[in-house]
PDB file of C-alpha atoms in Angstrom:
ATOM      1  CA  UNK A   1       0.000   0.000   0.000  1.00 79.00           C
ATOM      2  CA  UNK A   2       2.823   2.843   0.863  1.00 87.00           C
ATOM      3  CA  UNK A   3       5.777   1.020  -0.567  1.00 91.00           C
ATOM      4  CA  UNK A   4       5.027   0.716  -4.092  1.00 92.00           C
ATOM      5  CA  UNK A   5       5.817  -2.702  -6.145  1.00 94.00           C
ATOM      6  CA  UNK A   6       8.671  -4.661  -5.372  1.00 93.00           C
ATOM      7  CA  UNK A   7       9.841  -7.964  -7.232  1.00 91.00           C
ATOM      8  CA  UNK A   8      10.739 -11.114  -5.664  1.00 94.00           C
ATOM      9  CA  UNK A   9      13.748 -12.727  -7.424  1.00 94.00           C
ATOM     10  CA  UNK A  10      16.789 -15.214  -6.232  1.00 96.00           C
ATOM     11  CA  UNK A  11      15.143 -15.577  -3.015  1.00 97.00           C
ATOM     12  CA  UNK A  12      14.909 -11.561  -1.649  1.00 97.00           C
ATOM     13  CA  UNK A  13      12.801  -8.675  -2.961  1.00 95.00           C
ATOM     14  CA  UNK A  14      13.830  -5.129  -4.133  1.00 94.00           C
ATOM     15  CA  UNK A  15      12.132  -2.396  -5.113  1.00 93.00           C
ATOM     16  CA  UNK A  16      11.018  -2.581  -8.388  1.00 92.00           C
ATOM     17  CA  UNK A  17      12.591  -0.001 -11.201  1.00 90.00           C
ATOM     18  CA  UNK A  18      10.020   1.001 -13.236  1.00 87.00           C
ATOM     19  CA  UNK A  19       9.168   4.805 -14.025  1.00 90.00           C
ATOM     20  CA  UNK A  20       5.363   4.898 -12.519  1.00 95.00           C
ATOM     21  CA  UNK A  21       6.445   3.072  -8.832  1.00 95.00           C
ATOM     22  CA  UNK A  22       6.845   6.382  -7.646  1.00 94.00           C
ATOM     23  CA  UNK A  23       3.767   7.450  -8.327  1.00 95.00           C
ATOM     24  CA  UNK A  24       2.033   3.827  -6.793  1.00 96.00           C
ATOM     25  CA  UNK A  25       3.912   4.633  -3.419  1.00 96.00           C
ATOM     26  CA  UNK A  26       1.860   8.110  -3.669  1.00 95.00           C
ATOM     27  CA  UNK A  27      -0.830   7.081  -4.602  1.00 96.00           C
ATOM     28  CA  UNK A  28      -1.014   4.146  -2.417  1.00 96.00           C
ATOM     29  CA  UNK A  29      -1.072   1.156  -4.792  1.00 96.00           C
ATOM     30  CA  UNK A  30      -4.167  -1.445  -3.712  1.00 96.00           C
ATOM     31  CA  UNK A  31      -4.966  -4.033  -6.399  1.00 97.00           C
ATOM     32  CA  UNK A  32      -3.276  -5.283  -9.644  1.00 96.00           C
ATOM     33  CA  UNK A  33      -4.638  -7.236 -12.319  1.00 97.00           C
ATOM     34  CA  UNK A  34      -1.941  -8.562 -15.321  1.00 96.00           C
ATOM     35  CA  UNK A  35      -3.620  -7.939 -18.798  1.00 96.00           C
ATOM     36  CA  UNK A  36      -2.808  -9.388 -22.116  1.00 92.00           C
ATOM     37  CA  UNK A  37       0.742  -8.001 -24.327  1.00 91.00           C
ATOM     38  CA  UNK A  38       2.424  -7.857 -20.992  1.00 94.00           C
ATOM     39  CA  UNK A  39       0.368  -5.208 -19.416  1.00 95.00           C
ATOM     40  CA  UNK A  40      -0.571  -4.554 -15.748  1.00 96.00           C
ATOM     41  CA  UNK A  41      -3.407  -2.320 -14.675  1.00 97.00           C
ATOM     42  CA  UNK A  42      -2.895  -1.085 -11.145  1.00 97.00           C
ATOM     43  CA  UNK A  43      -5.527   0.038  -8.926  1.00 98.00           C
ATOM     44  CA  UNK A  44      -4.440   3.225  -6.614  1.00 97.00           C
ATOM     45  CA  UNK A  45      -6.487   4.612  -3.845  1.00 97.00           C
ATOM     46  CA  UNK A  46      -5.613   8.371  -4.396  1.00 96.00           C
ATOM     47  CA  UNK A  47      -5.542   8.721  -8.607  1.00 96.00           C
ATOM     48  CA  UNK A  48      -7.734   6.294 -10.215  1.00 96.00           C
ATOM     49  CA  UNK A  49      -6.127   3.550 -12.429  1.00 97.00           C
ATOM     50  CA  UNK A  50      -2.567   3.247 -14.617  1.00 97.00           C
ATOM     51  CA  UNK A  51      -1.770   0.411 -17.045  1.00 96.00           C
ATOM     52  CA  UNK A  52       1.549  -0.226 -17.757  1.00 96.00           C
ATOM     53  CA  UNK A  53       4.114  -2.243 -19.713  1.00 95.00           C
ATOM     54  CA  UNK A  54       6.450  -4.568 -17.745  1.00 91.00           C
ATOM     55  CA  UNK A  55       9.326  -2.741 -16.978  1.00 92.00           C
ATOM     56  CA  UNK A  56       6.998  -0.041 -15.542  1.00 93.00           C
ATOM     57  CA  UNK A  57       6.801   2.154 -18.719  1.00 93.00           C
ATOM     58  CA  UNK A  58       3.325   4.309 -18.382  1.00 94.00           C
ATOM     59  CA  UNK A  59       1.078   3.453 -21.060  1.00 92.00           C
ATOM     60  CA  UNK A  60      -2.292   4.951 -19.835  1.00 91.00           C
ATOM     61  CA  UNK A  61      -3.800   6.904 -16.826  1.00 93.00           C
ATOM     62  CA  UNK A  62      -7.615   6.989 -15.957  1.00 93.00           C
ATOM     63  CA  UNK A  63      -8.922   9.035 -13.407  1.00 93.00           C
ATOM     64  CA  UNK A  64     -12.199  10.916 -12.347  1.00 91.00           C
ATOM     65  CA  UNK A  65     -10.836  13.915 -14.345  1.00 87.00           C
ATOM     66  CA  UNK A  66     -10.529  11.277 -17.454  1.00 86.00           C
ATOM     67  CA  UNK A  67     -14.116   9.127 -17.020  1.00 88.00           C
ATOM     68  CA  UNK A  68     -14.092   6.941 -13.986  1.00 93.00           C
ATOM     69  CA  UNK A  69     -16.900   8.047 -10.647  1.00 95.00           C
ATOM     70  CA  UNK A  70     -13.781   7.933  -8.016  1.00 96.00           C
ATOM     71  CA  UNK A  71     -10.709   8.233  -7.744  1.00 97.00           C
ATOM     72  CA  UNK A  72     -10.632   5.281  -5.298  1.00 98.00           C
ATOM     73  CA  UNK A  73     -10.274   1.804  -7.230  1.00 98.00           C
ATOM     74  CA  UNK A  74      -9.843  -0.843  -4.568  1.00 98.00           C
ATOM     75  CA  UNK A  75     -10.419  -3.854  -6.780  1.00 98.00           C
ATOM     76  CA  UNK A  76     -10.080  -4.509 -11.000  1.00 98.00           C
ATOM     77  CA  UNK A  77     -11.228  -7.675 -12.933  1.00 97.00           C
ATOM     78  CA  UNK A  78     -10.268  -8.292 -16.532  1.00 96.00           C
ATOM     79  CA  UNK A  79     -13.443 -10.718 -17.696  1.00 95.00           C
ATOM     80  CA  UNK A  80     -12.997 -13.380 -20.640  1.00 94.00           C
ATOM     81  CA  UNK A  81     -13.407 -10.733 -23.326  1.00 92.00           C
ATOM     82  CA  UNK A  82      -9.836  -8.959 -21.858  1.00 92.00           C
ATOM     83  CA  UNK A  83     -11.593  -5.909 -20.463  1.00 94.00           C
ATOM     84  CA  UNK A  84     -11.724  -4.488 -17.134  1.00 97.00           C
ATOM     85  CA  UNK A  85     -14.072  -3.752 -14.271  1.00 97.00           C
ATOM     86  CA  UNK A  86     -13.040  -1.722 -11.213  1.00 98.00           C
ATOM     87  CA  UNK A  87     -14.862  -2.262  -8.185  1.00 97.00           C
ATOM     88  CA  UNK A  88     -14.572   1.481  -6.412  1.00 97.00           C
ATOM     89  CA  UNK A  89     -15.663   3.499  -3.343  1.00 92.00           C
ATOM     90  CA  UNK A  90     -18.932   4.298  -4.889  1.00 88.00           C
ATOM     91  CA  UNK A  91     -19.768   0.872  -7.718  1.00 95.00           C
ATOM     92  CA  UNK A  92     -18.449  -0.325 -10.777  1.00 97.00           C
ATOM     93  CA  UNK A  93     -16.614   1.068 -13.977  1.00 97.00           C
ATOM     94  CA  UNK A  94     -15.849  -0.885 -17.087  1.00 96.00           C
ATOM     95  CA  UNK A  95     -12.975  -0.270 -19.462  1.00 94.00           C
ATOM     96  CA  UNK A  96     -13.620  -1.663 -22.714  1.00 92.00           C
ATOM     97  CA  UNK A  97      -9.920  -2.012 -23.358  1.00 86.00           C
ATOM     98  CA  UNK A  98     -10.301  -3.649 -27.084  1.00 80.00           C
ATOM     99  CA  UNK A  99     -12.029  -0.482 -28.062  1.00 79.00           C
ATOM    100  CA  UNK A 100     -10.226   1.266 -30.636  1.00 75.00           C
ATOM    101  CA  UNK A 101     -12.638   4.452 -29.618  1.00 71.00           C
ATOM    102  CA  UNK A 102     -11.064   6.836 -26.442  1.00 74.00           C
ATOM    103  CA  UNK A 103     -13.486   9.473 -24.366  1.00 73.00           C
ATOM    104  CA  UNK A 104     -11.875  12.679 -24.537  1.00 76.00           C
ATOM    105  CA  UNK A 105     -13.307  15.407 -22.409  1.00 79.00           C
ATOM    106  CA  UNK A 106     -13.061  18.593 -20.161  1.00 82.00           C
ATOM    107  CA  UNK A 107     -10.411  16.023 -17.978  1.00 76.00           C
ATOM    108  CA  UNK A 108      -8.030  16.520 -20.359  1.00 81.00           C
ATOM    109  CA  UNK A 109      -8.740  20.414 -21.237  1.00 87.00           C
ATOM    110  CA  UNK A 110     -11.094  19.789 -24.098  1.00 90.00           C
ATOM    111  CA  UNK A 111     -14.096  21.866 -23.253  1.00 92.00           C
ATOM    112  CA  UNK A 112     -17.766  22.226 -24.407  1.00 93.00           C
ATOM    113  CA  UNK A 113     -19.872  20.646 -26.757  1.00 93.00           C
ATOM    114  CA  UNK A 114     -17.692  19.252 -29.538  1.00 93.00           C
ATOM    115  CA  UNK A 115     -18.462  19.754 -33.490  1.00 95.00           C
ATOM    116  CA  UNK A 116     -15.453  18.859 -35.487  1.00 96.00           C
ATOM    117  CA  UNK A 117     -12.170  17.092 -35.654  1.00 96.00           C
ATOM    118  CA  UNK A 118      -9.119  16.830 -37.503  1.00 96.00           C
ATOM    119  CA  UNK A 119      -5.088  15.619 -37.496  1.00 96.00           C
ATOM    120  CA  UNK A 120      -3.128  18.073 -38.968  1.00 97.00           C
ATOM    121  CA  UNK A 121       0.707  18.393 -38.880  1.00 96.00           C
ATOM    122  CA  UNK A 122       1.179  15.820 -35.960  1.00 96.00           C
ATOM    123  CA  UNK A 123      -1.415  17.470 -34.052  1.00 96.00           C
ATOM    124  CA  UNK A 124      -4.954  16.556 -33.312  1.00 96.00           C
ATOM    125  CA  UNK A 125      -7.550  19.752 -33.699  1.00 97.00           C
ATOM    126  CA  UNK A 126     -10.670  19.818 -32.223  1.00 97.00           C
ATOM    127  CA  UNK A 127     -13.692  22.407 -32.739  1.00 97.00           C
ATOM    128  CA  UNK A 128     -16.278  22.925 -29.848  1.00 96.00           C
ATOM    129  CA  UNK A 129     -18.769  25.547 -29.498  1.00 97.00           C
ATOM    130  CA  UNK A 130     -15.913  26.798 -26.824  1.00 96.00           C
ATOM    131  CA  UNK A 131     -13.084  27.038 -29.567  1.00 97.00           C
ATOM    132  CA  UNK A 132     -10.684  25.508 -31.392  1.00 97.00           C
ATOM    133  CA  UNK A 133      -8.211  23.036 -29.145  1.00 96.00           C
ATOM    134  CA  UNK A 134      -5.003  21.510 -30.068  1.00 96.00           C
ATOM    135  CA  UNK A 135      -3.384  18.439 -28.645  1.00 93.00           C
ATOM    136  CA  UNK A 136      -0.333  16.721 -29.681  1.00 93.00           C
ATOM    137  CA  UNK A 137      -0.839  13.494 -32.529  1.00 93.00           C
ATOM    138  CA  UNK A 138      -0.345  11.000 -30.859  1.00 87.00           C
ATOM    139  CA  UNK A 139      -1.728  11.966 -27.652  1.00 82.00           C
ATOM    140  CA  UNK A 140       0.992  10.779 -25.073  1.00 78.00           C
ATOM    141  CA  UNK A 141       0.210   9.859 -21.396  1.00 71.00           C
ATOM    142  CA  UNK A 142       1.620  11.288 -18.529  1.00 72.00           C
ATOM    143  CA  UNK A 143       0.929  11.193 -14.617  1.00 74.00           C
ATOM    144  CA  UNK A 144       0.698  14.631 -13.841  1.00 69.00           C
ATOM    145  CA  UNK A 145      -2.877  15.441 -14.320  1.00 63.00           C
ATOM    146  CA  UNK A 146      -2.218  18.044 -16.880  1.00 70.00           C
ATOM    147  CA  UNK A 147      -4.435  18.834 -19.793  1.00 79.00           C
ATOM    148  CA  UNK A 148      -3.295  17.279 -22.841  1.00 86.00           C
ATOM    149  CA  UNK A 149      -5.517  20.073 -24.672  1.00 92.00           C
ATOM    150  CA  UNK A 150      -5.224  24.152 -25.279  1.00 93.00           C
ATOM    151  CA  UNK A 151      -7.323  26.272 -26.656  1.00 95.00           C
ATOM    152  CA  UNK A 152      -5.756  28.006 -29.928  1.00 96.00           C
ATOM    153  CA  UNK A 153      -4.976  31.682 -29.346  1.00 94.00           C
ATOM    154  CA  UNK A 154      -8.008  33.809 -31.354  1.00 93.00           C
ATOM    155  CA  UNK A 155     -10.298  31.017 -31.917  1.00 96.00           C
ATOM    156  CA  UNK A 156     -12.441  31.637 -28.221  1.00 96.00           C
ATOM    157  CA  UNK A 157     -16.113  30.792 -29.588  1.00 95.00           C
ATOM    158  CA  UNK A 158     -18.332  28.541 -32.307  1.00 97.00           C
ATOM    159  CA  UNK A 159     -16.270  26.150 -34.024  1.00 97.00           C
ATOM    160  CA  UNK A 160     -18.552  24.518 -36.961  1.00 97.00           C
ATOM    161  CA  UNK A 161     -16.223  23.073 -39.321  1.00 97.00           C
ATOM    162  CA  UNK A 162     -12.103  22.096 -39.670  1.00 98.00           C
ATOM    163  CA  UNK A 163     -10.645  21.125 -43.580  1.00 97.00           C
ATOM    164  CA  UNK A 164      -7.473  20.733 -44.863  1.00 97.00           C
ATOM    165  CA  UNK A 165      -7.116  22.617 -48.226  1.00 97.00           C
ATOM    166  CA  UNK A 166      -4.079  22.836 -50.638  1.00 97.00           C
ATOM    167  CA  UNK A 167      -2.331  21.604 -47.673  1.00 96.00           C
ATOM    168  CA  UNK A 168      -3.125  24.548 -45.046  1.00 97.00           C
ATOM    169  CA  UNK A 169      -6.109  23.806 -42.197  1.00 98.00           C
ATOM    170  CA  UNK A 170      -9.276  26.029 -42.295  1.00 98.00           C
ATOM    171  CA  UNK A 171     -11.571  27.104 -39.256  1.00 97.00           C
ATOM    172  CA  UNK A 172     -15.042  27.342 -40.228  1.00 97.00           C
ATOM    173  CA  UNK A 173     -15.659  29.996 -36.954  1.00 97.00           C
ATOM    174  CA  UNK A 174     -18.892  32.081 -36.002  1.00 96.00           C
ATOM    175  CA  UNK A 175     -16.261  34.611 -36.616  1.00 96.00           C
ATOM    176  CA  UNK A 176     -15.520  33.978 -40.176  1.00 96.00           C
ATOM    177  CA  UNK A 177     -12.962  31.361 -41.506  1.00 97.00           C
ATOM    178  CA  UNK A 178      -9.418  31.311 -40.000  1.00 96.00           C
ATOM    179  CA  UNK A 179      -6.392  29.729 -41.299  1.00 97.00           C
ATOM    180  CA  UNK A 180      -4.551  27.758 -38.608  1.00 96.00           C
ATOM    181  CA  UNK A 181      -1.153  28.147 -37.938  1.00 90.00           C
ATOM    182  CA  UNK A 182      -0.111  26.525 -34.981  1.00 73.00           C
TER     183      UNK A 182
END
């Protein structure tokens, strides 16, 4: 619970190596579940739920800001179809981790109703009735609760439409059309 992962080997345990242990000690690490491609999903009382590769790499965090009810996940179950149900303070979440679709939302700094989406130049542009937002393509975890989304300088307002023309990106905008540089 306070001392992270550790890995029993030759007949003693050490600490284990891997980047996201520190974060399991502060978080307080309570249940683990190993999933399929050498991944293991890891339950935290403080910040939701991480999945990562063996040697600790961080492949994806889920929290209340990103979709789940609590922050508290005290128990996970992957069921014969490989996805994953956390038992938590308040009920039950399911991950539908063979899903090829992702909810993005005002967790990760995307906010209002969205309209539009495109990738453009490595980056992933998305038009609410709040503005135009930019994240970086593809979208990269991290652990430190940041938004993965800004809003484009100029752009504050009614985002219908986004197109890529003779290789530039257009803003169909309540204020006119912009072309998007960045």
């Amino acid at each position: 619970l306070n001392n992270g992962v550790w890995v029993y080997s030759n007949g003693k345990f050490t600490p284990w190596n891997g980047e996201t242990n520190e974060f399991l000690i502060k978080n307080q690490i309570f249940s683990a579940t190993a999933l399929k491609d050498s991944l293991v999903a890891f339950g935290t009382i403080q910040d939701g739920l991480i999945i990562t590769d063996n040697d600790g790499r961080l492949i994806q965090h889920i929290n209340k800001n990103k979709g789940l009810q609590n922050n508290t996940v005290l128990s996970t179950f992957l069921d014969k179809n490989q996805n994953l149900w956390l038992g938590l303070d308040n009920g039950l979440d399911y991950l539908e981790l063979n899903s090829p679709i992702s909810i993005l939302g005002e967790g990760v700094g995307l906010l209002g109703a969205t309209y539009t989406s495109m990738i453009y130049n490595n980056n992933l542009y998305v038009g609410t009735n709040q503005g135009l937002y930019r994240a970086s393509w593809p979208i990269v975890q991290n652990l430190n609760n940041s938004s993965i989304f800004t809003r484009v300088d100029r752009t504050k307002g009614q985002v219908w439409n986004l197109d890529i023309l003779d290789g530039r990106l257009y803003c169909g905008h309540n204020f006119g059309t912009f072309i998007v540089n960045g």
